[in-house]
mmCIF file of C-alpha atoms in Angstrom:
data_model
loop_
_atom_site.group_PDB
_atom_site.id
_atom_site.type_symbol
_atom_site.label_atom_id
_atom_site.label_comp_id
_atom_site.label_asym_id
_atom_site.label_seq_id
_atom_site.Cartn_x
_atom_site.Cartn_y
_atom_site.Cartn_z
ATOM 1 C CA MET A 16 72.751 -125.750 -22.816
ATOM 2 C CA SER A 17 69.563 -124.742 -21.022
ATOM 3 C CA GLU A 18 69.444 -122.041 -18.376
ATOM 4 C CA PRO A 19 67.750 -123.690 -15.369
ATOM 5 C CA ASP A 20 66.860 -120.414 -13.623
ATOM 6 C CA VAL A 21 64.305 -119.480 -16.316
ATOM 7 C CA LEU A 22 62.570 -122.835 -15.773
ATOM 8 C CA THR A 23 62.381 -122.580 -11.978
ATOM 9 C CA GLY A 24 58.904 -123.330 -10.688
ATOM 10 C CA TRP A 25 57.576 -124.695 -13.981
ATOM 11 C CA GLN A 26 55.827 -128.057 -13.929
ATOM 12 C CA ARG A 27 56.863 -130.196 -16.897
ATOM 13 C CA ALA A 28 54.775 -133.050 -18.289
ATOM 14 C CA PRO A 29 54.046 -134.532 -21.712
ATOM 15 C CA PHE A 30 50.782 -133.798 -23.482
ATOM 16 C CA GLU A 31 49.536 -135.846 -26.436
ATOM 17 C CA ALA A 32 46.738 -135.192 -28.909
ATOM 18 C CA HIS A 33 46.045 -136.205 -32.523
ATOM 19 C CA GLY A 34 49.190 -138.300 -32.667
ATOM 20 C CA VAL A 35 51.406 -135.383 -31.577
ATOM 21 C CA ARG A 36 53.251 -135.455 -28.265
ATOM 22 C CA HIS A 37 55.233 -132.606 -26.691
ATOM 23 C CA GLU A 38 56.401 -131.581 -23.274
ATOM 24 C CA VAL A 39 54.307 -128.743 -21.812
ATOM 25 C CA LEU A 40 55.526 -126.409 -19.074
ATOM 26 C CA ARG A 41 52.825 -124.994 -16.766
ATOM 27 C CA ARG A 42 52.925 -122.412 -14.014
ATOM 28 C CA GLY A 43 50.747 -119.782 -12.378
ATOM 29 C CA THR A 44 47.148 -119.297 -11.375
ATOM 30 C CA GLY A 45 44.273 -117.498 -13.021
ATOM 31 C CA PRO A 46 42.851 -117.545 -16.564
ATOM 32 C CA GLY A 47 44.683 -119.884 -18.925
ATOM 33 C CA VAL A 48 47.085 -118.724 -21.648
ATOM 34 C CA VAL A 49 48.898 -121.003 -24.097
ATOM 35 C CA LEU A 50 52.214 -119.433 -25.145
ATOM 36 C CA VAL A 51 53.638 -121.035 -28.308
ATOM 37 C CA PRO A 52 57.394 -120.359 -28.601
ATOM 38 C CA GLU A 53 59.051 -118.681 -31.562
ATOM 39 C CA LEU A 54 62.138 -120.130 -33.250
ATOM 40 C CA PRO A 55 64.398 -121.683 -32.095
ATOM 41 C CA GLY A 56 62.228 -122.697 -29.124
ATOM 42 C CA ALA A 57 61.397 -121.800 -25.530
ATOM 43 C CA THR A 58 64.507 -119.662 -25.123
ATOM 44 C CA PRO A 59 65.275 -117.646 -21.977
ATOM 45 C CA ALA A 60 63.599 -114.635 -23.633
ATOM 46 C CA VAL A 61 60.442 -116.670 -24.318
ATOM 47 C CA MET A 62 60.399 -118.008 -20.770
ATOM 48 C CA ALA A 63 60.918 -114.461 -19.436
ATOM 49 C CA LEU A 64 57.744 -113.511 -21.322
ATOM 50 C CA ALA A 65 56.007 -116.563 -19.842
ATOM 51 C CA ASN A 66 57.077 -115.519 -16.350
ATOM 52 C CA ARG A 67 55.803 -111.971 -16.925
ATOM 53 C CA LEU A 68 52.424 -113.423 -17.883
ATOM 54 C CA VAL A 69 52.409 -115.547 -14.732
ATOM 55 C CA ASP A 70 53.226 -112.461 -12.660
ATOM 56 C CA ALA A 71 50.336 -110.665 -14.389
ATOM 57 C CA GLY A 72 47.920 -113.266 -13.041
ATOM 58 C CA PHE A 73 47.631 -116.010 -15.658
ATOM 59 C CA ARG A 74 48.048 -119.776 -15.663
ATOM 60 C CA VAL A 75 50.501 -120.233 -18.545
ATOM 61 C CA ALA A 76 51.156 -123.376 -20.581
ATOM 62 C CA VAL A 77 54.212 -123.388 -22.845
ATOM 63 C CA PRO A 78 54.220 -126.316 -25.293
ATOM 64 C CA SER A 79 57.743 -127.171 -26.388
ATOM 65 C CA VAL A 80 56.744 -127.777 -30.010
ATOM 66 C CA ILE A 81 60.305 -127.233 -31.169
ATOM 67 C CA GLY A 82 63.719 -126.921 -29.571
ATOM 68 C CA GLU A 83 64.802 -127.448 -25.961
ATOM 69 C CA PRO A 84 63.156 -125.493 -23.127
ATOM 70 C CA GLY A 85 65.489 -122.920 -21.613
ATOM 71 C CA ARG A 86 68.236 -123.287 -24.205
ATOM 72 C CA ALA A 87 69.845 -120.015 -25.268
ATOM 73 C CA PRO A 88 69.711 -119.150 -28.980
ATOM 74 C CA SER A 89 72.660 -119.503 -31.332
ATOM 75 C CA GLY A 90 73.143 -119.596 -35.083
ATOM 76 C CA GLY A 91 73.481 -123.360 -35.190
ATOM 77 C CA TYR A 92 70.537 -123.926 -32.853
ATOM 78 C CA LEU A 93 68.332 -121.660 -34.970
ATOM 79 C CA ALA A 94 69.355 -123.373 -38.191
ATOM 80 C CA GLY A 95 68.662 -126.789 -36.704
ATOM 81 C CA SER A 96 65.230 -125.732 -35.467
ATOM 82 C CA ILE A 97 64.309 -124.339 -38.878
ATOM 83 C CA ALA A 98 65.439 -127.545 -40.553
ATOM 84 C CA ARG A 99 63.376 -129.680 -38.173
ATOM 85 C CA MET A 100 60.324 -127.504 -38.732
ATOM 86 C CA CYS A 101 60.667 -127.729 -42.518
ATOM 87 C CA VAL A 102 60.732 -131.530 -42.586
ATOM 88 C CA SER A 103 58.195 -132.165 -39.823
ATOM 89 C CA ARG A 104 54.727 -133.267 -40.860
ATOM 90 C CA GLU A 105 53.356 -131.331 -37.867
ATOM 91 C CA PHE A 106 54.057 -128.000 -39.564
ATOM 92 C CA ALA A 107 53.456 -128.990 -43.175
ATOM 93 C CA ALA A 108 50.647 -127.895 -45.502
ATOM 94 C CA PHE A 109 50.959 -124.094 -45.401
ATOM 95 C CA ALA A 110 51.051 -123.914 -49.190
ATOM 96 C CA ARG A 111 48.046 -126.232 -49.593
ATOM 97 C CA ARG A 112 45.982 -124.433 -46.931
ATOM 98 C CA ALA A 113 45.372 -127.798 -45.265
ATOM 99 C CA ASP A 114 44.959 -128.488 -41.573
ATOM 100 C CA ARG A 115 48.239 -129.045 -39.733
ATOM 101 C CA PRO A 116 48.614 -131.574 -36.911
ATOM 102 C CA VAL A 117 50.266 -128.936 -34.697
ATOM 103 C CA ALA A 118 47.159 -126.718 -34.949
ATOM 104 C CA ARG A 119 44.941 -129.596 -33.853
ATOM 105 C CA PHE A 120 47.379 -130.317 -31.012
ATOM 106 C CA LEU A 121 47.205 -126.696 -29.838
ATOM 107 C CA ARG A 122 43.405 -126.672 -29.928
ATOM 108 C CA SER A 123 43.370 -129.774 -27.737
ATOM 109 C CA LEU A 124 45.884 -128.189 -25.359
ATOM 110 C CA ALA A 125 43.688 -125.072 -25.167
ATOM 111 C CA ARG A 126 40.678 -127.245 -24.276
ATOM 112 C CA ASP A 127 42.715 -129.041 -21.622
ATOM 113 C CA LEU A 128 43.941 -125.772 -20.118
ATOM 114 C CA HIS A 129 40.400 -124.376 -20.109
ATOM 115 C CA ALA A 130 39.154 -127.473 -18.268
ATOM 116 C CA GLU A 131 41.960 -127.003 -15.755
ATOM 117 C CA CYS A 132 41.478 -123.261 -15.194
ATOM 118 C CA GLY A 133 37.762 -122.795 -15.774
ATOM 119 C CA GLY A 134 36.387 -119.372 -16.562
ATOM 120 C CA PRO A 135 35.021 -118.115 -19.890
ATOM 121 C CA GLY A 136 37.945 -119.356 -21.972
ATOM 122 C CA VAL A 137 41.687 -119.126 -22.650
ATOM 123 C CA GLY A 138 44.135 -117.079 -24.658
ATOM 124 C CA VAL A 139 46.724 -118.324 -27.153
ATOM 125 C CA ILE A 140 49.852 -116.359 -28.071
ATOM 126 C CA GLY A 141 51.855 -117.279 -31.167
ATOM 127 C CA MET A 142 55.079 -115.614 -32.307
ATOM 128 C CA CYS A 143 56.944 -115.585 -35.630
ATOM 129 C CA PHE A 144 56.498 -119.027 -37.245
ATOM 130 C CA SER A 145 53.839 -119.840 -34.633
ATOM 131 C CA GLY A 146 52.034 -116.487 -34.926
ATOM 132 C CA GLY A 147 49.312 -117.800 -37.212
ATOM 133 C CA PHE A 148 48.817 -120.848 -35.003
ATOM 134 C CA ALA A 149 47.205 -118.589 -32.393
ATOM 135 C CA LEU A 150 44.419 -117.726 -34.812
ATOM 136 C CA ALA A 151 44.160 -121.320 -36.040
ATOM 137 C CA ALA A 152 43.721 -122.349 -32.406
ATOM 138 C CA ALA A 153 40.682 -120.070 -32.213
ATOM 139 C CA ALA A 154 38.762 -122.619 -34.287
ATOM 140 C CA GLU A 155 38.399 -124.132 -30.805
ATOM 141 C CA PRO A 156 35.495 -122.409 -28.964
ATOM 142 C CA ALA A 157 37.458 -122.280 -25.696
ATOM 143 C CA VAL A 158 39.948 -119.854 -27.278
ATOM 144 C CA LEU A 159 38.663 -116.320 -26.707
ATOM 145 C CA ALA A 160 41.877 -114.287 -27.036
ATOM 146 C CA PRO A 161 44.228 -115.170 -29.910
ATOM 147 C CA VAL A 162 47.362 -112.992 -30.047
ATOM 148 C CA LEU A 163 49.437 -113.011 -33.245
ATOM 149 C CA SER A 164 52.869 -111.508 -32.649
ATOM 150 C CA GLN A 165 54.873 -110.969 -35.865
ATOM 151 C CA PRO A 166 53.014 -113.795 -37.729
ATOM 152 C CA ALA A 167 55.657 -114.648 -40.328
ATOM 153 C CA MET A 168 54.254 -117.789 -41.946
ATOM 154 C CA PRO A 169 53.709 -118.576 -44.714
ATOM 155 C CA PRO A 170 56.717 -116.738 -46.193
ATOM 156 C CA PRO A 171 55.598 -113.377 -47.646
ATOM 157 C CA ILE A 172 56.498 -114.163 -51.243
ATOM 158 C CA GLY A 173 53.961 -113.397 -53.968
ATOM 159 C CA ALA A 174 50.512 -114.452 -52.804
ATOM 160 C CA GLY A 175 52.065 -115.311 -49.442
ATOM 161 C CA LYS A 176 51.990 -111.615 -48.544
ATOM 162 C CA VAL A 177 48.234 -111.726 -48.013
ATOM 163 C CA ALA A 178 48.088 -115.283 -46.629
ATOM 164 C CA THR A 179 47.079 -115.875 -43.018
ATOM 165 C CA GLY A 180 48.377 -119.442 -42.787
ATOM 166 C CA LEU A 181 44.902 -120.738 -41.948
ATOM 167 C CA SER A 182 43.443 -123.774 -43.642
ATOM 168 C CA ALA A 183 40.229 -123.209 -45.604
ATOM 169 C CA HIS A 184 38.287 -124.973 -42.830
ATOM 170 C CA GLU A 185 39.930 -122.912 -40.081
ATOM 171 C CA GLU A 186 39.267 -119.674 -41.943
ATOM 172 C CA ALA A 187 35.576 -120.545 -42.327
ATOM 173 C CA VAL A 188 35.267 -121.375 -38.621
ATOM 174 C CA ILE A 189 37.042 -118.166 -37.613
ATOM 175 C CA ALA A 190 34.797 -116.093 -39.887
ATOM 176 C CA ARG A 191 31.747 -117.712 -38.314
ATOM 177 C CA ARG A 192 33.031 -117.083 -34.788
ATOM 178 C CA VAL A 193 33.674 -113.434 -35.671
ATOM 179 C CA GLU A 194 30.108 -113.054 -36.928
ATOM 180 C CA VAL A 195 28.310 -115.091 -34.265
ATOM 181 C CA ASP A 196 30.525 -114.799 -31.173
ATOM 182 C CA GLY A 197 32.195 -111.444 -31.778
ATOM 183 C CA LEU A 198 35.640 -113.066 -31.664
ATOM 184 C CA CYS A 199 38.468 -110.557 -31.246
ATOM 185 C CA ALA A 200 42.139 -111.018 -32.076
ATOM 186 C CA MET A 201 45.277 -108.974 -31.491
ATOM 187 C CA GLY A 202 48.204 -108.593 -33.875
ATOM 188 C CA LEU A 203 51.624 -107.074 -33.215
ATOM 189 C CA ARG A 204 54.495 -106.208 -35.530
ATOM 190 C CA PHE A 205 57.237 -103.725 -36.381
ATOM 191 C CA THR A 206 56.159 -101.642 -39.371
ATOM 192 C CA ARG A 207 59.276 -102.351 -41.458
ATOM 193 C CA ASP A 208 59.417 -106.081 -40.706
ATOM 194 C CA ARG A 209 59.699 -107.699 -44.136
ATOM 195 C CA ALA A 210 58.500 -111.005 -42.721
ATOM 196 C CA VAL A 211 55.151 -109.443 -41.763
ATOM 197 C CA PRO A 212 54.064 -107.171 -44.626
ATOM 198 C CA ASP A 213 51.272 -104.604 -44.542
ATOM 199 C CA GLU A 214 49.179 -106.837 -46.778
ATOM 200 C CA ARG A 215 49.045 -109.629 -44.168
ATOM 201 C CA PHE A 216 47.725 -107.319 -41.467
ATOM 202 C CA GLU A 217 45.208 -105.895 -43.953
ATOM 203 C CA THR A 218 43.949 -109.425 -44.674
ATOM 204 C CA LEU A 219 43.655 -110.172 -40.960
ATOM 205 C CA ALA A 220 41.819 -106.898 -40.370
ATOM 206 C CA ALA A 221 39.337 -107.810 -43.109
ATOM 207 C CA LEU A 222 38.803 -111.290 -41.644
ATOM 208 C CA ILE A 223 38.357 -110.206 -38.014
ATOM 209 C CA GLY A 224 36.615 -106.891 -38.691
ATOM 210 C CA PRO A 225 35.925 -104.573 -35.731
ATOM 211 C CA GLY A 226 37.474 -107.100 -33.343
ATOM 212 C CA TRP A 227 40.952 -106.755 -34.875
ATOM 213 C CA ARG A 228 43.384 -105.018 -32.493
ATOM 214 C CA ALA A 229 46.602 -104.041 -34.251
ATOM 215 C CA PHE A 230 49.630 -102.879 -32.253
ATOM 216 C CA GLU A 231 52.242 -101.671 -34.731
ATOM 217 C CA ILE A 232 55.617 -100.265 -33.675
ATOM 218 C CA ASP A 233 57.280 -97.711 -35.929
ATOM 219 C CA SER A 234 60.599 -99.070 -37.190
ATOM 220 C CA SER A 235 60.925 -96.703 -40.154
ATOM 221 C CA PRO A 236 64.164 -94.746 -40.650
ATOM 222 C CA GLY A 237 64.489 -91.940 -38.130
ATOM 223 C CA ASN A 238 61.740 -93.272 -35.836
ATOM 224 C CA PRO A 239 61.731 -91.482 -32.452
ATOM 225 C CA ASP A 240 62.644 -94.598 -30.457
ATOM 226 C CA GLY A 241 65.647 -95.546 -32.581
ATOM 227 C CA ILE A 242 64.220 -98.968 -33.387
ATOM 228 C CA PRO A 243 66.176 -100.728 -36.169
ATOM 229 C CA ALA A 244 64.321 -101.565 -39.385
ATOM 230 C CA ARG A 245 65.410 -105.216 -38.992
ATOM 231 C CA SER A 246 63.512 -105.594 -35.686
ATOM 232 C CA HIS A 247 61.231 -108.630 -35.641
ATOM 233 C CA SER A 248 60.360 -110.143 -32.239
ATOM 234 C CA VAL A 249 57.978 -107.784 -30.449
ATOM 235 C CA LEU A 250 57.159 -109.443 -27.138
ATOM 236 C CA THR A 251 60.616 -110.922 -26.531
ATOM 237 C CA ASP A 252 62.610 -107.876 -27.654
ATOM 238 C CA PRO A 253 65.553 -107.121 -25.323
ATOM 239 C CA SER A 254 63.849 -103.825 -24.363
ATOM 240 C CA ALA A 255 60.546 -105.495 -23.460
ATOM 241 C CA GLU A 256 61.084 -104.780 -19.763
ATOM 242 C CA VAL A 257 62.336 -101.202 -20.194
ATOM 243 C CA PRO A 258 59.632 -98.814 -18.889
ATOM 244 C CA GLY A 259 58.151 -96.698 -21.652
ATOM 245 C CA HIS A 260 59.770 -98.589 -24.521
ATOM 246 C CA PRO A 261 57.320 -99.479 -27.318
ATOM 247 C CA THR A 262 57.917 -103.201 -26.829
ATOM 248 C CA GLN A 263 57.219 -102.844 -23.105
ATOM 249 C CA ARG A 264 53.972 -101.064 -23.982
ATOM 250 C CA ALA A 265 53.211 -103.916 -26.406
ATOM 251 C CA ASN A 266 53.580 -106.425 -23.569
ATOM 252 C CA ASP A 267 51.255 -104.332 -21.407
ATOM 253 C CA ALA A 268 48.737 -104.140 -24.253
ATOM 254 C CA VAL A 269 48.721 -107.933 -24.591
ATOM 255 C CA VAL A 270 48.093 -108.364 -20.855
ATOM 256 C CA ALA A 271 45.247 -105.836 -21.053
ATOM 257 C CA PHE A 272 43.741 -107.647 -24.047
ATOM 258 C CA LEU A 273 43.930 -111.015 -22.313
ATOM 259 C CA ARG A 274 42.312 -109.627 -19.168
ATOM 260 C CA GLU A 275 39.569 -107.956 -21.179
ATOM 261 C CA GLN A 276 38.698 -111.095 -23.110
ATOM 262 C CA LEU A 277 39.182 -113.658 -20.342
ATOM 263 C CA THR A 278 37.853 -111.828 -17.290
ATOM 264 C CA GLY A 279 35.593 -109.089 -18.702
#
């Protein structure tokens, strides 16, 4: 069941583009930020992040690309969301490096949010399976601040360790934007997260160049903050609102990056 309190104040309406239709939740005022949920969907933890962004002065749009907004996570819910993602044509084509309908949908949503909010451009935050979608969305000129939190797709097996999840076309556009526009991007991860290996961040650093902002949290054995090696979700970690905790500092760093890129 959903938890209505985390959805209080959010406007809900469908948005359709490129044959893809999803409900989008919007709230806040200020520069626009698209927040793409992690699996299994827009959970209370994801919506808490969305509300923190609203409180920080952003107009936030949360597309419900998978799952049910506000529903608490569970083993069965997670398994069902993974199964739906695996069979959906929206998310297909990672292995073939082809464009995915969901990436085109997110670029259209970013354009729509930019038209609504005005200003120089918008930010896009992706997490876990949607982490790479934030960078794919930056093939849209309106996207000035892509944030990749624990980008875990494609699976880091073999050549997948260095893969960004971008299509060949998206990668070429991003490279051109880096060179011509000075595009910057931010990446976050726990250092011992097997889903986000060192090699992936090295590939992203090479693609983005000086504009790559990496925020890596030590999760090695004996780390001073006692962070477990299995830690994965950075921005929605249970300690994300604990003052001084590395994940709280990560949230602050994302807000600072968005302000820098979207307001100057």
